[in-house]
Amino acid sequence: MAVYVTKTAFISVGGTDLTAYVKQLTFDMGNEEVDATAMTNNTRIYLPGLKTASLTIDFLQNMTGATVDSTLGPLIGGAAAAIIVRGTNAAVGPNNPQYAGSMILSSYTPVGGNVGEMATAKATFKPAGDITRTAS
């Protein structure tokens, strides 16, 4: 089994590589559950419904140049952005699939942190279209 330590995940938002500012990210994919139980079933039966996805990122905040705030700030209430996520910054392949799609920024906390600590920002994205998985 090939396991790895998360050290080099890749994240691009609207074509801007924000990897250097990522403290933590969570990319969730799933599907809604549709109840398909009939009167003749003794057990509740479910079928997969619509796919679901969300991306939550904790950033080390940077408000200068083409970095975190200048990339994310304009996305609140704006158009969807192209999002690319990979487990590592290596090339896309069977051992490093890429997840990509158009997503809206559903929440953004541009200023956060305790006194004497790194300034942080938190962003949550939701799909504005299908998310694709590429492994080659």
PDB file of C-alpha atoms in Angstrom:
ATOM      1  CA  MET A   1       0.000   0.000   0.000  1.00  0.00           C
ATOM      2  CA  ALA A   2       1.431   3.370  -1.023  1.00  0.00           C
ATOM      3  CA  VAL A   3       0.692   5.893   1.682  1.00  0.00           C
ATOM      4  CA  TYR A   4       2.093   9.393   1.875  1.00  0.00           C
ATOM      5  CA  VAL A   5       2.439  12.368   4.160  1.00  0.00           C
ATOM      6  CA  THR A   6       0.617  15.471   2.978  1.00  0.00           C
ATOM      7  CA  LYS A   7       3.383  17.967   2.280  1.00  0.00           C
ATOM      8  CA  THR A   8       2.991  18.991  -1.326  1.00  0.00           C
ATOM      9  CA  ALA A   9      -0.713  19.139  -2.154  1.00  0.00           C
ATOM     10  CA  PHE A  10      -1.552  21.358  -5.136  1.00  0.00           C
ATOM     11  CA  ILE A  11      -4.371  23.907  -5.304  1.00  0.00           C
ATOM     12  CA  SER A  12      -5.114  26.334  -8.111  1.00  0.00           C
ATOM     13  CA  VAL A  13      -7.961  28.863  -7.949  1.00  0.00           C
ATOM     14  CA  GLY A  14      -8.881  30.670 -11.143  1.00  0.00           C
ATOM     15  CA  GLY A  15      -5.488  29.835 -12.628  1.00  0.00           C
ATOM     16  CA  THR A  16      -3.535  31.149  -9.606  1.00  0.00           C
ATOM     17  CA  ASP A  17      -1.376  28.593  -7.811  1.00  0.00           C
ATOM     18  CA  LEU A  18      -2.067  29.171  -4.094  1.00  0.00           C
ATOM     19  CA  THR A  19      -0.242  26.052  -2.887  1.00  0.00           C
ATOM     20  CA  ALA A  20       2.435  28.015  -1.013  1.00  0.00           C
ATOM     21  CA  TYR A  21      -0.225  29.536   1.287  1.00  0.00           C
ATOM     22  CA  VAL A  22      -2.213  26.389   2.119  1.00  0.00           C
ATOM     23  CA  LYS A  23      -2.089  25.270   5.745  1.00  0.00           C
ATOM     24  CA  GLN A  24      -4.809  22.641   5.405  1.00  0.00           C
ATOM     25  CA  LEU A  25      -7.323  21.536   2.804  1.00  0.00           C
ATOM     26  CA  THR A  26     -10.208  19.110   2.728  1.00  0.00           C
ATOM     27  CA  PHE A  27     -11.859  18.055  -0.516  1.00  0.00           C
ATOM     28  CA  ASP A  28     -15.049  16.061   0.086  1.00  0.00           C
ATOM     29  CA  MET A  29     -16.957  14.157  -2.565  1.00  0.00           C
ATOM     30  CA  GLY A  30     -20.064  12.063  -2.113  1.00  0.00           C
ATOM     31  CA  ASN A  31     -23.611  11.689  -3.273  1.00  0.00           C
ATOM     32  CA  GLU A  32     -27.086  12.230  -1.960  1.00  0.00           C
ATOM     33  CA  GLU A  33     -28.928   9.122  -0.865  1.00  0.00           C
ATOM     34  CA  VAL A  34     -32.265   8.426  -2.537  1.00  0.00           C
ATOM     35  CA  ASP A  35     -34.626   6.147  -0.622  1.00  0.00           C
ATOM     36  CA  ALA A  36     -35.705   3.302  -2.945  1.00  0.00           C
ATOM     37  CA  THR A  37     -37.435   1.180  -0.314  1.00  0.00           C
ATOM     38  CA  ALA A  38     -40.574  -0.634  -1.469  1.00  0.00           C
ATOM     39  CA  MET A  39     -43.300  -2.235   0.632  1.00  0.00           C
ATOM     40  CA  THR A  40     -41.756  -5.668  -0.019  1.00  0.00           C
ATOM     41  CA  ASN A  41     -38.333  -4.733   1.430  1.00  0.00           C
ATOM     42  CA  ASN A  42     -37.417  -5.619   5.007  1.00  0.00           C
ATOM     43  CA  THR A  43     -34.402  -3.314   4.924  1.00  0.00           C
ATOM     44  CA  ARG A  44     -34.235   0.304   3.848  1.00  0.00           C
ATOM     45  CA  ILE A  45     -32.726   0.443   0.315  1.00  0.00           C
ATOM     46  CA  TYR A  46     -30.807   3.442  -1.036  1.00  0.00           C
ATOM     47  CA  LEU A  47     -29.603   4.437  -4.490  1.00  0.00           C
ATOM     48  CA  PRO A  48     -26.973   7.066  -5.253  1.00  0.00           C
ATOM     49  CA  GLY A  49     -28.486  10.419  -6.143  1.00  0.00           C
ATOM     50  CA  LEU A  50     -26.787  13.601  -7.246  1.00  0.00           C
ATOM     51  CA  LYS A  51     -23.080  13.939  -6.567  1.00  0.00           C
ATOM     52  CA  THR A  52     -21.955  16.377  -3.888  1.00  0.00           C
ATOM     53  CA  ALA A  53     -18.627  18.104  -3.328  1.00  0.00           C
ATOM     54  CA  SER A  54     -17.029  20.780  -1.192  1.00  0.00           C
ATOM     55  CA  LEU A  55     -13.551  22.164  -0.772  1.00  0.00           C
ATOM     56  CA  THR A  56     -12.423  23.840   2.451  1.00  0.00           C
ATOM     57  CA  ILE A  57      -9.021  25.481   2.647  1.00  0.00           C
ATOM     58  CA  ASP A  58      -7.217  27.111   5.548  1.00  0.00           C
ATOM     59  CA  PHE A  59      -4.719  29.621   4.181  1.00  0.00           C
ATOM     60  CA  LEU A  60      -1.831  31.541   5.651  1.00  0.00           C
ATOM     61  CA  GLN A  61      -3.154  34.958   4.654  1.00  0.00           C
ATOM     62  CA  ASN A  62      -1.268  37.207   2.271  1.00  0.00           C
ATOM     63  CA  MET A  63      -2.823  40.453   1.066  1.00  0.00           C
ATOM     64  CA  THR A  64      -0.037  41.561  -1.267  1.00  0.00           C
ATOM     65  CA  GLY A  65       0.266  40.990  -5.006  1.00  0.00           C
ATOM     66  CA  ALA A  66      -1.477  38.119  -6.775  1.00  0.00           C
ATOM     67  CA  THR A  67      -1.896  35.974  -3.675  1.00  0.00           C
ATOM     68  CA  VAL A  68      -4.676  34.781  -1.376  1.00  0.00           C
ATOM     69  CA  ASP A  69      -6.865  37.849  -0.804  1.00  0.00           C
ATOM     70  CA  SER A  70      -6.507  39.330  -4.284  1.00  0.00           C
ATOM     71  CA  THR A  71      -7.503  35.946  -5.744  1.00  0.00           C
ATOM     72  CA  LEU A  72     -10.364  35.083  -3.383  1.00  0.00           C
ATOM     73  CA  GLY A  73     -11.841  38.467  -2.464  1.00  0.00           C
ATOM     74  CA  PRO A  74     -13.359  39.180  -5.886  1.00  0.00           C
ATOM     75  CA  LEU A  75     -14.964  35.714  -6.008  1.00  0.00           C
ATOM     76  CA  ILE A  76     -17.493  36.431  -3.218  1.00  0.00           C
ATOM     77  CA  GLY A  77     -20.768  37.092  -5.020  1.00  0.00           C
ATOM     78  CA  GLY A  78     -18.938  36.810  -8.327  1.00  0.00           C
ATOM     79  CA  ALA A  79     -18.459  34.264 -11.040  1.00  0.00           C
ATOM     80  CA  ALA A  80     -17.329  30.696 -10.447  1.00  0.00           C
ATOM     81  CA  ALA A  81     -13.624  29.947 -10.701  1.00  0.00           C
ATOM     82  CA  ALA A  82     -11.740  26.998 -12.143  1.00  0.00           C
ATOM     83  CA  ILE A  83     -10.454  24.887  -9.246  1.00  0.00           C
ATOM     84  CA  ILE A  84      -7.743  22.227  -9.505  1.00  0.00           C
ATOM     85  CA  VAL A  85      -6.782  19.976  -6.570  1.00  0.00           C
ATOM     86  CA  ARG A  86      -4.158  17.227  -6.451  1.00  0.00           C
ATOM     87  CA  GLY A  87      -2.775  15.232  -3.522  1.00  0.00           C
ATOM     88  CA  THR A  88       0.756  16.241  -4.505  1.00  0.00           C
ATOM     89  CA  ASN A  89       2.287  18.789  -6.858  1.00  0.00           C
ATOM     90  CA  ALA A  90       3.619  15.966  -9.057  1.00  0.00           C
ATOM     91  CA  ALA A  91       2.260  15.335 -12.540  1.00  0.00           C
ATOM     92  CA  VAL A  92      -1.252  13.938 -12.909  1.00  0.00           C
ATOM     93  CA  GLY A  93      -1.247  10.140 -13.087  1.00  0.00           C
ATOM     94  CA  PRO A  94      -2.700   6.961 -11.596  1.00  0.00           C
ATOM     95  CA  ASN A  95      -0.918   7.667  -8.299  1.00  0.00           C
ATOM     96  CA  ASN A  96      -1.789  11.380  -8.292  1.00  0.00           C
ATOM     97  CA  PRO A  97      -5.294  12.011  -9.659  1.00  0.00           C
ATOM     98  CA  GLN A  98      -6.489  15.525 -10.320  1.00  0.00           C
ATOM     99  CA  TYR A  99      -9.925  16.835  -9.367  1.00  0.00           C
ATOM    100  CA  ALA A 100     -11.055  19.851 -11.340  1.00  0.00           C
ATOM    101  CA  GLY A 101     -14.154  21.856 -11.981  1.00  0.00           C
ATOM    102  CA  SER A 102     -15.890  25.171 -11.774  1.00  0.00           C
ATOM    103  CA  MET A 103     -16.721  26.184  -8.191  1.00  0.00           C
ATOM    104  CA  ILE A 104     -18.220  29.161  -6.395  1.00  0.00           C
ATOM    105  CA  LEU A 105     -16.673  30.617  -3.274  1.00  0.00           C
ATOM    106  CA  SER A 106     -19.519  30.071  -0.793  1.00  0.00           C
ATOM    107  CA  SER A 107     -17.731  31.540   2.228  1.00  0.00           C
ATOM    108  CA  TYR A 108     -14.523  33.442   2.855  1.00  0.00           C
ATOM    109  CA  THR A 109     -13.035  34.616   6.141  1.00  0.00           C
ATOM    110  CA  PRO A 110     -10.295  37.017   5.003  1.00  0.00           C
ATOM    111  CA  VAL A 111      -9.037  37.979   8.448  1.00  0.00           C
ATOM    112  CA  GLY A 112      -8.432  35.532  11.268  1.00  0.00           C
ATOM    113  CA  GLY A 113      -5.900  34.588  13.897  1.00  0.00           C
ATOM    114  CA  ASN A 114      -4.896  35.132  17.494  1.00  0.00           C
ATOM    115  CA  VAL A 115      -2.576  37.845  18.727  1.00  0.00           C
ATOM    116  CA  GLY A 116       1.031  36.917  18.021  1.00  0.00           C
ATOM    117  CA  GLU A 117       0.101  34.188  15.506  1.00  0.00           C
ATOM    118  CA  MET A 118       0.061  33.923  11.727  1.00  0.00           C
ATOM    119  CA  ALA A 119      -2.801  35.706   9.980  1.00  0.00           C
ATOM    120  CA  THR A 120      -5.128  33.124   8.454  1.00  0.00           C
ATOM    121  CA  ALA A 121      -7.988  32.964   5.992  1.00  0.00           C
ATOM    122  CA  LYS A 122     -10.572  30.246   5.439  1.00  0.00           C
ATOM    123  CA  ALA A 123     -12.434  29.547   2.209  1.00  0.00           C
ATOM    124  CA  THR A 124     -15.173  27.086   1.288  1.00  0.00           C
ATOM    125  CA  PHE A 125     -16.016  26.279  -2.319  1.00  0.00           C
ATOM    126  CA  LYS A 126     -19.071  24.481  -3.759  1.00  0.00           C
ATOM    127  CA  PRO A 127     -19.515  23.124  -7.312  1.00  0.00           C
ATOM    128  CA  ALA A 128     -20.937  25.264 -10.097  1.00  0.00           C
ATOM    129  CA  GLY A 129     -20.723  22.292 -12.472  1.00  0.00           C
ATOM    130  CA  ASP A 130     -19.435  18.734 -12.629  1.00  0.00           C
ATOM    131  CA  ILE A 131     -16.191  17.839 -10.894  1.00  0.00           C
ATOM    132  CA  THR A 132     -13.950  15.614 -13.003  1.00  0.00           C
ATOM    133  CA  ARG A 133     -11.312  13.156 -11.850  1.00  0.00           C
ATOM    134  CA  THR A 134      -8.355  12.721 -14.192  1.00  0.00           C
ATOM    135  CA  ALA A 135      -5.733  10.039 -13.551  1.00  0.00           C
ATOM    136  CA  SER A 136      -3.657  10.097 -16.737  1.00  0.00           C
TER     137      SER A 136
END
